[in-house]
XYZ file of C-alpha atoms in Angstrom:
593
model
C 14.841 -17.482 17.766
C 12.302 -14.649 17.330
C 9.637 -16.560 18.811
C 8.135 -19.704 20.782
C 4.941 -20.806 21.486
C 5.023 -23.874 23.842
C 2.192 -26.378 25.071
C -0.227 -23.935 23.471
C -4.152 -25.184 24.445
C -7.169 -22.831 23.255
C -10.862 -24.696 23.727
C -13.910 -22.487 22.297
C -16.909 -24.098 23.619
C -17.265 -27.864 23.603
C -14.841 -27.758 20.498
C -10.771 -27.722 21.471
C -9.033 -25.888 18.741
C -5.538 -26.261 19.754
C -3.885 -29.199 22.101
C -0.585 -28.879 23.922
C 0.649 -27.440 20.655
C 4.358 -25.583 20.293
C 5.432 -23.356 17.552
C 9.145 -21.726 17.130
C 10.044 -19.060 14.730
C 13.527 -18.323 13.612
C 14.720 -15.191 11.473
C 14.433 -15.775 8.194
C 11.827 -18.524 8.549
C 8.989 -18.303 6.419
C 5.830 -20.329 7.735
C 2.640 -21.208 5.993
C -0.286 -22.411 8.050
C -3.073 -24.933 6.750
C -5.669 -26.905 7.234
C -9.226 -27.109 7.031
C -11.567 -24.188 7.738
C -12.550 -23.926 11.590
C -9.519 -25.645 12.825
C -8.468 -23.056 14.495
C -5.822 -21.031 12.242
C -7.282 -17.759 12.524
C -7.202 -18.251 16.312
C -4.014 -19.612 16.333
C -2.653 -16.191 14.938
C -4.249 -14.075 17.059
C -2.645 -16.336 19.962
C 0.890 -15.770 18.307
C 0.102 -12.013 18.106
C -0.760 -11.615 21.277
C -4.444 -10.729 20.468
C -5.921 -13.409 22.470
C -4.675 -15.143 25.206
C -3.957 -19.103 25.484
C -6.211 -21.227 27.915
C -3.176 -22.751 28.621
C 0.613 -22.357 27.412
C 3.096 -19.538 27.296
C 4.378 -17.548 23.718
C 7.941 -15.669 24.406
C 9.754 -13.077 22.289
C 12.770 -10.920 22.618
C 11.013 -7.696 24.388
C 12.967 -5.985 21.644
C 11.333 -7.550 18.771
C 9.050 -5.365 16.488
C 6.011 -7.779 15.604
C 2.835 -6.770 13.035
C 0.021 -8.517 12.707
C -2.809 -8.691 9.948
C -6.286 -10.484 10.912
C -8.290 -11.790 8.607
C -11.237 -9.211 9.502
C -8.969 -5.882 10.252
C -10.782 -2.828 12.623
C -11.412 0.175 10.500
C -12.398 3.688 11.073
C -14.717 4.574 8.554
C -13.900 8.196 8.839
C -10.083 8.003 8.263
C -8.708 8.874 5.278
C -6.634 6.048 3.765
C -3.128 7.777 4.580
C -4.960 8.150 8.269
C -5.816 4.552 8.542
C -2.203 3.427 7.737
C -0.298 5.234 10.216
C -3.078 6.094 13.068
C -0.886 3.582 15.182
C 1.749 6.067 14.511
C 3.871 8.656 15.863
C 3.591 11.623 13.322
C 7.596 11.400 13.403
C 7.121 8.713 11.485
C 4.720 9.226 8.662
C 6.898 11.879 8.087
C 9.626 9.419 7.189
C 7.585 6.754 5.625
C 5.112 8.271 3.605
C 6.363 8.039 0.561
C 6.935 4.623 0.989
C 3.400 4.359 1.654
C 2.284 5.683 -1.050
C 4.126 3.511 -3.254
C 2.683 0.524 -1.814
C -0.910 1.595 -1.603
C -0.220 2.323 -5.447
C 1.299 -1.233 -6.258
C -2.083 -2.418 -3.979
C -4.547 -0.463 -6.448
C -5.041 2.160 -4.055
C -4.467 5.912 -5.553
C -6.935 7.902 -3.937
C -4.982 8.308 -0.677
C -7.238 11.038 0.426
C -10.166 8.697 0.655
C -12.500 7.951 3.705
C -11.745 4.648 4.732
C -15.966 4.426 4.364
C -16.525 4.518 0.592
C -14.177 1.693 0.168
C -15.058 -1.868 -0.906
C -14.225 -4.656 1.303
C -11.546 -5.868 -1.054
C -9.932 -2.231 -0.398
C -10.389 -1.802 3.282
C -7.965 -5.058 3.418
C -5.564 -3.866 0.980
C -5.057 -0.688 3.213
C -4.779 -3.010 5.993
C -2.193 -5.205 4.656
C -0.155 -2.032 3.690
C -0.450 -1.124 6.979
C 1.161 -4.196 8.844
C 3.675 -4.508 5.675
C 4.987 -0.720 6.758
C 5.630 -1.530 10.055
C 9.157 -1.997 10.951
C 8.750 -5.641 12.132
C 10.689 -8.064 12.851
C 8.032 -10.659 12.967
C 5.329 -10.497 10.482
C 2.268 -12.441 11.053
C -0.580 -12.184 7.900
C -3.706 -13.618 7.883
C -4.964 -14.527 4.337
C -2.829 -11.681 2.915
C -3.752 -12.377 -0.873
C -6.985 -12.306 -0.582
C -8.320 -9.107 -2.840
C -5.237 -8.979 -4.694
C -5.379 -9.677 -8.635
C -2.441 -11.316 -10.001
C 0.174 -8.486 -10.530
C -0.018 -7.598 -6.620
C 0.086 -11.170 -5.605
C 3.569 -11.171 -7.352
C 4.520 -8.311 -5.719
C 3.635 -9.377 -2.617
C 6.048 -12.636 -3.236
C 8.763 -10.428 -4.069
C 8.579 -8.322 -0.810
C 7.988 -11.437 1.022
C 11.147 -13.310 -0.151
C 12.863 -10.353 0.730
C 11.826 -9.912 4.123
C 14.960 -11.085 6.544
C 12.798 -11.603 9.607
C 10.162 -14.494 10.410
C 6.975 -14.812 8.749
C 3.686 -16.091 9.761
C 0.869 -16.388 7.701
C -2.317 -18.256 6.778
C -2.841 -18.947 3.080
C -4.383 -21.368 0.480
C -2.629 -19.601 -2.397
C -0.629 -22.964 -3.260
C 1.815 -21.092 -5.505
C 2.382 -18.613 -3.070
C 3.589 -21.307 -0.470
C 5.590 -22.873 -3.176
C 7.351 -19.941 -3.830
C 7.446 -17.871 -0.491
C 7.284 -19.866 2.548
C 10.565 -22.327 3.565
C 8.077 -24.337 6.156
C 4.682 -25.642 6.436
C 2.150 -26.088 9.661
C -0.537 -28.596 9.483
C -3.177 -27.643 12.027
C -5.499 -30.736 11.942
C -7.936 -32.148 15.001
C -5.946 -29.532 16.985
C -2.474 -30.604 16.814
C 0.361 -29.226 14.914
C 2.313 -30.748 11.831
C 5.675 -29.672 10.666
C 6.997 -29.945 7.746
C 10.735 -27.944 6.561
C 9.025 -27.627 3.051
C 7.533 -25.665 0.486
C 4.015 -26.803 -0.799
C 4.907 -29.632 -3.579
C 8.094 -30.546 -0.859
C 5.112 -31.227 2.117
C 2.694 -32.902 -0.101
C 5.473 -35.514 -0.365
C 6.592 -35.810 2.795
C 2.847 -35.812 3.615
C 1.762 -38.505 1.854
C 5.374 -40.585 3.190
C 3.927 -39.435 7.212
C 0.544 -41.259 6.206
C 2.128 -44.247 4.660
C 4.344 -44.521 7.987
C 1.246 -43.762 10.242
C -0.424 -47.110 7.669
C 2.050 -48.975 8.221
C 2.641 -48.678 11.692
C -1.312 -48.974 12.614
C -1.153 -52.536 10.837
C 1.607 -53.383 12.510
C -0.558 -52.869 16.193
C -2.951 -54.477 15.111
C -1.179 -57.263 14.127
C 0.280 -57.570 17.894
C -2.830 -57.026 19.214
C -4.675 -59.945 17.347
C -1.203 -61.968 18.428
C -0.983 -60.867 22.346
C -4.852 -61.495 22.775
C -4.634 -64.963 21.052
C -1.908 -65.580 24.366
C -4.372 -64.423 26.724
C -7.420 -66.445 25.524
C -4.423 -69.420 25.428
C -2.982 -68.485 28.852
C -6.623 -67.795 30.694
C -7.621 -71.730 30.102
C -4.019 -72.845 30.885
C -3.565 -71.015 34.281
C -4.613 -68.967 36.628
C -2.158 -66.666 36.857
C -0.277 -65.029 33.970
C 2.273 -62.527 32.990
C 1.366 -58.993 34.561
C 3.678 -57.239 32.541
C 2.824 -58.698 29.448
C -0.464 -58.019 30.046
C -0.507 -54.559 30.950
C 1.924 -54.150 27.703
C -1.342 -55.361 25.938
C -3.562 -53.158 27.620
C -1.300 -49.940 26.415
C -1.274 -51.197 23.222
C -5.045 -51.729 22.728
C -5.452 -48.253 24.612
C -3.472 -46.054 21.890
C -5.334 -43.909 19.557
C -4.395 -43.611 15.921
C -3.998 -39.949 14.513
C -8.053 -38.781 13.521
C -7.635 -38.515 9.503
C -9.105 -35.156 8.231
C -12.673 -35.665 6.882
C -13.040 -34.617 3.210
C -15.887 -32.358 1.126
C -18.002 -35.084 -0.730
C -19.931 -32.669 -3.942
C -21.816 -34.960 -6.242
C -23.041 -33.881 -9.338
C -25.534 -31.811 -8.674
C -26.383 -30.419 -12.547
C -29.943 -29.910 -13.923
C -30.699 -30.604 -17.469
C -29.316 -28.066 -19.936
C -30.661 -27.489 -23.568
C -28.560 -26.428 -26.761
C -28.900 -23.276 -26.163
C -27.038 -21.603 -23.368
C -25.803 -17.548 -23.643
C -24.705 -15.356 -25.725
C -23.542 -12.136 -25.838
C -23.440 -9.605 -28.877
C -21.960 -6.504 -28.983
C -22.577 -5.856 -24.702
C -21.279 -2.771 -23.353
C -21.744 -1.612 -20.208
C -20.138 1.650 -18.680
C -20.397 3.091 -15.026
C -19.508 7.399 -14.422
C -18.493 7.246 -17.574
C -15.824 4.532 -17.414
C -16.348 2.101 -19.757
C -15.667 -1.754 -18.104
C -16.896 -3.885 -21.220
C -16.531 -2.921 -24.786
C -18.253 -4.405 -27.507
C -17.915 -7.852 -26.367
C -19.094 -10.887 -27.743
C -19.373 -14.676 -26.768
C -21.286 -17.599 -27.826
C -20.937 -19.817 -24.702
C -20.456 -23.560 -25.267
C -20.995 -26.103 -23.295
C -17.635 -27.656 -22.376
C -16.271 -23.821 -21.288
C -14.108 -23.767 -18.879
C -13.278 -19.504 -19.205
C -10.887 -17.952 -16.264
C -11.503 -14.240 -16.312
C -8.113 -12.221 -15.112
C -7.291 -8.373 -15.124
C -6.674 -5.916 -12.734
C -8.757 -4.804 -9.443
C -11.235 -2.529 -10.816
C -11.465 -3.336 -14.541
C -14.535 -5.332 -14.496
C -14.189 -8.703 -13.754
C -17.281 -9.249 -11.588
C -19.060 -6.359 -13.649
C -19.068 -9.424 -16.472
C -20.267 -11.842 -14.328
C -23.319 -9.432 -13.255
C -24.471 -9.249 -16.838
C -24.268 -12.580 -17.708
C -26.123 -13.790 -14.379
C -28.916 -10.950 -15.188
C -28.106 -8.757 -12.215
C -27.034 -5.526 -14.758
C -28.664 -4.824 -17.832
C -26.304 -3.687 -20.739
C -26.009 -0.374 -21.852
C -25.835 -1.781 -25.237
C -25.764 -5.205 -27.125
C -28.044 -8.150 -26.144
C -27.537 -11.280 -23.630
C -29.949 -14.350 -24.265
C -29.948 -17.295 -22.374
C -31.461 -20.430 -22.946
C -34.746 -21.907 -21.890
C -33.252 -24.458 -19.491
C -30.384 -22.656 -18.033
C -29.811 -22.780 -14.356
C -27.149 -20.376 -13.267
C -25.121 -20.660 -9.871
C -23.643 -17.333 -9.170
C -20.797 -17.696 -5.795
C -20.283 -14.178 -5.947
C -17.055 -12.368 -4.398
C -18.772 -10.903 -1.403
C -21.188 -14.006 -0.571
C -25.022 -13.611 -0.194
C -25.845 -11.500 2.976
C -26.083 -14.774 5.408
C -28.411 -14.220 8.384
C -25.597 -14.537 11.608
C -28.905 -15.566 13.827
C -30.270 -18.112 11.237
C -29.152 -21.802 12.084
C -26.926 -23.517 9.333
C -29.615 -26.401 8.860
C -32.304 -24.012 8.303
C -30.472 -22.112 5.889
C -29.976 -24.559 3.573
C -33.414 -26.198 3.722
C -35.020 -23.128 2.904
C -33.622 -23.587 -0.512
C -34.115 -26.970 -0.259
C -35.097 -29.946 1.949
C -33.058 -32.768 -0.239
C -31.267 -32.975 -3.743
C -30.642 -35.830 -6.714
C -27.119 -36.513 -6.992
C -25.332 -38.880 -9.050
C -24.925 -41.161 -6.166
C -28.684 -40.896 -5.319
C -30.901 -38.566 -3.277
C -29.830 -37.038 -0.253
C -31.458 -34.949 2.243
C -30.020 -31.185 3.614
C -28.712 -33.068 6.663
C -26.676 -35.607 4.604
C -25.468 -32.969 2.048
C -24.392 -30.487 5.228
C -22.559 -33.982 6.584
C -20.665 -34.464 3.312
C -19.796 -30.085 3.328
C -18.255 -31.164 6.937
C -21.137 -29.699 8.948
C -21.454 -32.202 11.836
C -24.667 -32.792 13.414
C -23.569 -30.021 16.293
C -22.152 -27.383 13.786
C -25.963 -27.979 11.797
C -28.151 -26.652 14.605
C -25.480 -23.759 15.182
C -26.144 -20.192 14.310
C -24.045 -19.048 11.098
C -22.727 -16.091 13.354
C -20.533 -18.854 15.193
C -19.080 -20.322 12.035
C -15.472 -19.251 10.845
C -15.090 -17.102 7.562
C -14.159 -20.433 5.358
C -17.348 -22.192 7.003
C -19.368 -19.525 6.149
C -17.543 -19.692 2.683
C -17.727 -23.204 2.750
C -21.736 -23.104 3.458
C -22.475 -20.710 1.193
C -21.023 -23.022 -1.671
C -23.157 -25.643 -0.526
C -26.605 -23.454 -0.566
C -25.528 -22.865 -4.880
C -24.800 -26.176 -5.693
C -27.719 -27.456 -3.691
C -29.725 -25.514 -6.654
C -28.551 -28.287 -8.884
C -27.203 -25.098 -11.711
C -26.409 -26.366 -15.023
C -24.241 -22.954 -15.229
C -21.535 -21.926 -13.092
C -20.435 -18.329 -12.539
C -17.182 -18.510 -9.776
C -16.638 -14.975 -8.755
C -13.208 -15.371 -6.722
C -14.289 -19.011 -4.951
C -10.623 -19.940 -3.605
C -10.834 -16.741 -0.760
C -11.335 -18.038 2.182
C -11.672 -21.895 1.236
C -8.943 -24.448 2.259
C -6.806 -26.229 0.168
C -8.533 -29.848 1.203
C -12.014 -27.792 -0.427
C -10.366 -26.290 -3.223
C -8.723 -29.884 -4.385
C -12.491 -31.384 -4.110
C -14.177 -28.006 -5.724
C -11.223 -28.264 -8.661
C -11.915 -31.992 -9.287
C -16.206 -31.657 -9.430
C -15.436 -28.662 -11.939
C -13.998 -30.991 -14.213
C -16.695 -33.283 -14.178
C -19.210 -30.392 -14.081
C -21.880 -31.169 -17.022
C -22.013 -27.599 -18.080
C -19.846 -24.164 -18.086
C -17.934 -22.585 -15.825
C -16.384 -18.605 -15.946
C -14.315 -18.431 -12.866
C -13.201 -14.544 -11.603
C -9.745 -15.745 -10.044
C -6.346 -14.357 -8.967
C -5.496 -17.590 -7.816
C -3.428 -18.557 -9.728
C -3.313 -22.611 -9.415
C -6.655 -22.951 -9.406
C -6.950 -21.330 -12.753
C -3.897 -23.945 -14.098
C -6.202 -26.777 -12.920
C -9.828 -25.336 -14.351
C -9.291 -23.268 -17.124
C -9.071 -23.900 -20.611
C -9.339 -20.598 -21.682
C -8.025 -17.181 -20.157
C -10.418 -13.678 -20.786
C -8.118 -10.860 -20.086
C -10.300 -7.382 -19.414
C -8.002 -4.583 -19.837
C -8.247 -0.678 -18.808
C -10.312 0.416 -21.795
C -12.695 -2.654 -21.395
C -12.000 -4.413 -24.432
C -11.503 -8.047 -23.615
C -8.535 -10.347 -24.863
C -8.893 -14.437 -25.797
C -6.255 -16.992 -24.605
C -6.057 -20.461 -24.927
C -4.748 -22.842 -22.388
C -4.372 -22.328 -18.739
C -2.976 -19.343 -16.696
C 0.214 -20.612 -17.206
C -0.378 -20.702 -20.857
C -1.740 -17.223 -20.730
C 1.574 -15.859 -18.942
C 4.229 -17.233 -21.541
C 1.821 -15.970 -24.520
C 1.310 -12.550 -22.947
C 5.713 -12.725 -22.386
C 5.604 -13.605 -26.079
C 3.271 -10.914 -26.788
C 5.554 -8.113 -25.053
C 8.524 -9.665 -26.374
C 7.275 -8.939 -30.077
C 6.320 -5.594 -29.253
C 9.358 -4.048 -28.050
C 11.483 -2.583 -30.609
C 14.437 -4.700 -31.820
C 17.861 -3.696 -30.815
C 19.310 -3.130 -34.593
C 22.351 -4.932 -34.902
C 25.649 -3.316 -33.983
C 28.371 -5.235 -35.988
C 28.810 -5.288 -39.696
C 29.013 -8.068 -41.828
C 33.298 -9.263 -42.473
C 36.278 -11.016 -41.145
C 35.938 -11.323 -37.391
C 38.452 -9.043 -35.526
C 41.306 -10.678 -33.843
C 40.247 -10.903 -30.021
C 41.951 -8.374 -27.728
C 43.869 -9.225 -24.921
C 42.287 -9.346 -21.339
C 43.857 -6.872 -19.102
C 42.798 -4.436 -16.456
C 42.108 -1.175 -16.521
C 44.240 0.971 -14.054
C 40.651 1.410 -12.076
C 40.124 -2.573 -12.136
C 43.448 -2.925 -10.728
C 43.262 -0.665 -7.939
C 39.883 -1.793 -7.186
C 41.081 -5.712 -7.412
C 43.840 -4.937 -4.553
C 41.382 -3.000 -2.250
C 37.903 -4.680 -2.661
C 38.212 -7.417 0.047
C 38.722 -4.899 2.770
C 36.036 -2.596 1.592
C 34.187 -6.094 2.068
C 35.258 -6.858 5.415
C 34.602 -2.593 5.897
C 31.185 -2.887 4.970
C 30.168 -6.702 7.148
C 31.764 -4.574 10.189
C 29.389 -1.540 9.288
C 26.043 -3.855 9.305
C 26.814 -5.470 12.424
C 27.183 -2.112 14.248
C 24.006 -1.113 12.565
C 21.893 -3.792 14.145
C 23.354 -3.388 17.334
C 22.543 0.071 17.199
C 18.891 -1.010 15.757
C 18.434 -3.413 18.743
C 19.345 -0.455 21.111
C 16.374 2.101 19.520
C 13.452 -0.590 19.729
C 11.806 1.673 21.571
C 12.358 4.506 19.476
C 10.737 4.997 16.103
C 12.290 7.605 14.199
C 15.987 6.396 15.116
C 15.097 2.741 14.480
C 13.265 3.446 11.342
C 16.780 5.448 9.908
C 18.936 3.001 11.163
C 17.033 0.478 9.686
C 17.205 2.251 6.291
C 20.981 2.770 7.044
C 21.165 -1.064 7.618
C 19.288 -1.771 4.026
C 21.593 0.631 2.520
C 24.584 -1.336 3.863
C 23.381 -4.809 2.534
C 22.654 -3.515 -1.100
C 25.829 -1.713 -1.076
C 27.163 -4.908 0.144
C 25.405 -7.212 -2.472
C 26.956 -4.837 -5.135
C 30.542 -5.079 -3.870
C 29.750 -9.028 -3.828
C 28.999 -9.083 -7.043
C 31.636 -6.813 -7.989
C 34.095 -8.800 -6.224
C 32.754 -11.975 -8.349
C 33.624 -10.217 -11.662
C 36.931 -8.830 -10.853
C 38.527 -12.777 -9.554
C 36.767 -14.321 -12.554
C 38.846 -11.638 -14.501
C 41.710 -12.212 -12.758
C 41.391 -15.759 -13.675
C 41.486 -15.626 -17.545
C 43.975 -12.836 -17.718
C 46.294 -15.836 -15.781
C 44.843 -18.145 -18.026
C 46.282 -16.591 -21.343
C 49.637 -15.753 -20.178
């Protein structure tokens, strides 16, 4: 067990986040946290981490494990360069030794300028530094706080890949849903401050979900069955006699004094779309270039109104740049954009609109307005807050209390309380839970108009899109149809038919007589020797990581052991495989004798 985390209570305010929960993390355990924004994940980590202490509880780990932690909102200093930034909590011993390495992952993160002040980068930037920062630390425990947010689609694999590899524990909050069906081996619930476990990937704990709530069903009807039942006795037994049966009755009391497990309220969004004409936008022949980089070449686009258009490419190629010109906020530097007369655009841009901290969430939202016409009928900014899960307390709070997804969350609410007719979704899934994103996803699809959706979130595109825009390096802009999933096998395709065929390498005529299977003098020696190179090399690693748990303290001799160690298991994973060949060849030479 790396770590523990038992009887954990943290109370912020009048609202308790976390109740008597417990937590245990074993190597190689992979854990994904969820649940609905302002629940209390964030804090949760910083608990684990050791940023913030427990109101009540204790966490325990080894004293020689190695932990690194990512928040969700990572401290900066502006004036660091970005090779400064990653190693400042850093001997100089060992950026020496890992530099390279760092290098190579700021690269695969989009980050090439390594010379940069921290201060010129974007906020999507600042976080990729940060995450290369905790992913370079020799850790045994690894706890990330929405780690894929600002990542396009290439580094989100990536980031699987090194994941899957890592051989320690992993904590993380994410609503990626592929990337918990793919990385993490359990799931933690984190609803009305208790804990839910579940030895699952995503589609695994939506099952065993969905069996937990037909249990919890089953066995509330079943209480209420006894109930109705045991008080029927005591209205029966209280005009027969006096006296009745004390334990029986104080059974009934317990039973009538349990609590059934609070259900997680939902997002209600009505539709909440203004009239829209024939006419809608289109682009002809729009270019638009910044320092002489072009982002959008020459692109085109009647848009129609069923559209439902992801737009993917990588960080920096001008994903949101599109977005600006269509919503009016850049002019092109050549072509035209005309929109139509009755258009109502709803622009949830990447960064959010600047929300006043000392503004109160009900205010905010009636100064764009005080009620709305919905499908279901008219509702005022206090019933439309109630169905975004803002209670009556949370309404009269300032936004500078809210979490990051309720600020998300609220800022949703203040575009679709414009009633738009057009929707422009400039990476909506950061920062949103999954129980939002499943509501969001569903309203899209009855949306009355279009929707473009910026997204490296990847289901969410598979459930919205019909159509993929890829925007490459020299700003030209490829069509797809189908979902993302449609646009990876076709791109796949695509590379397949571009790489030059292998020409064949046997002529045409009578097919030779098949040689006999033998081995080679080499094979044979190798055959007789490889299980104690084997047994050689198992010994080797398990010296190494005594040795590693020895240097904890010391950084340069734990970082080279550590490489030693990784050196060991690949050469190991090579003899494995190795080994695998030579006994399956071994095999059919016996065979054909």
């Amino acid at each position: 067990m790396l770590l523990s985390a038992e009887k954990i209570s943290k109370n912020y305010g009048m609202k308790q986040l976390l109740q008597d929960v417990s937590l245990y993390l074993n190597e190689g355990n992979r854990v994904g946290i969820i649940g609905i924004n302002g629940t209390g994940k964030s804090t949760l980590l910083k608990i684990l981490a050791g940023v913030e202490p427990p109101d009540q509880g204790s966490i325990a780990t080894n004293p020689n494990i190695q932990l690194s932690y990512l928040p969700q909102n990572p401290p900066i200093q502006d004036d660091y360069t970005v090779l400064e930034q990653v190693f400042a909590e850093f001997p100089a011993q060992f950026r020496d030794l890992k530099e390279y390495e760092a290098k190579s992952m700021l690269t695969r993160l989009g980050i090439t300028d390594y010379e940069a002040k921290m201060g010129t980068l974007s906020g999507g930037q600042r976080k990729r530094v940060a995450l290369a920062t905790a992913l370079i630390h020799p850790a045994d425990i690894l706890i990330l706080d929405e780690p894929t947010n600002h990542l396009d689609s290439d580094m989100v694999s990536w980031l699987e890949q090194h994941l899957r590899r890592f051989s320690g524990g992993l904590i993380m909050v994410t609503h990626d849903r592929y990337f918990l069906e793919r990385v993490v081996t359990h799931i933690v619930e984190l609803s009305h401050s208790k804990l839910y476990t579940y030895e699952a990937n995503y589609s695994k704990y939506l099952e065993l979900k969905s069996q937990r709530e037909e249990m919890m069903v089953a066995s509330e009807r079943k209480r209420q069955a006894v109930l109705r039942r045991e008080y029927q006795w005591i209205i029966r037994g209280a005009k027969a006699r006096s006296t009745k049966s004390r334990s029986r009755i104080d059974r009934y009391e317990a039973l009538k004094a349990q609590t059934t497990q609070e259900e997680d309220d939902t997002v209600q969004i009505s539709n909440l779309s203004s009239r829209l004409g024939k006419k809608i936008i289109e682009l002809s022949g729009v270019t638009k270039s910044f320092d002489d980089r072009t982002l959008i070449r020459d692109f085109s686009y009647l848009l129609e109104r069923e559209d439902r258009i992801g737009i993917v490419g990588r960080n920096g190629v001008g994903k949101s740049t599109l977005l600006n010109l269509i919503a009016g906020k850049f002019l092109p530097d050549a072509g035209t954009i005309e929109v139509g007369a009755t258009v109502q655009i709803g622009y949830f841009s990447q960064e959010s609109r600047e929300l006043d901290p000392n503004q109160r969430v009900f205010d905010f939202i009636c100064d764009i307005s005080n009620e709305v016409k919905t499908s279901e009928g008219t509702f005022s900014a206090s019933q439309m807050l109630e169905r975004f899960l803002f209670s009556s307390d949370l309404q009269y709070s300032l936004i500078g209390r809210l979490s990051g997804g309720e600020r998300r969350r609220l800022y949703l609410l203040s575009i679709l309380m414009q009633a738009p007719n057009v929707l422009l979704l400039d990476e909506p899934t950061n920062d949103l839970d999954i129980e939002t994103l499943t509501i969001l996803e569903e309203y899209l699809e009855s949306f009355a108009g279009p929707v473009i959706a910026v997204s490296h979130d990847r289901y969410f595109l598979d459930k919205v899109a019909s159509d993929i825009f890829e925007i490459n390096e020299n700003g030209t802009i490829l069509r797809y149809s189908g979902n993302y999933s449609d646009y990876e096998e076709n791109r796949k395709i695509e590379q397949q038919q571009a790489a030059p065929k292998k020409e064949a390498s046997a002529q045409k005529g009578a097919p030779k007589k098949p040689q006999k299977l033998k081995f080679s003098f080499k094979e044979q020696r190798e055959y007789e020797t490889i299980d104690d190179d084997i047994a050689a090399l198992e010994e080797k690693i398990a010296e190494c990581g005594s040795e590693i748990v020895k240097a904890a303290s010391d950084y340069v001799q734990l970082q080279t052991l550590m490489e030693q160690k990784a050196d060991l298991e690949v050469e190991l994973d090579d003899k494995t495989e190795r080994w695998v060949y030579l006994n399956e060849l071994a095999e059919k030479i016996r065979l054909q004798k």
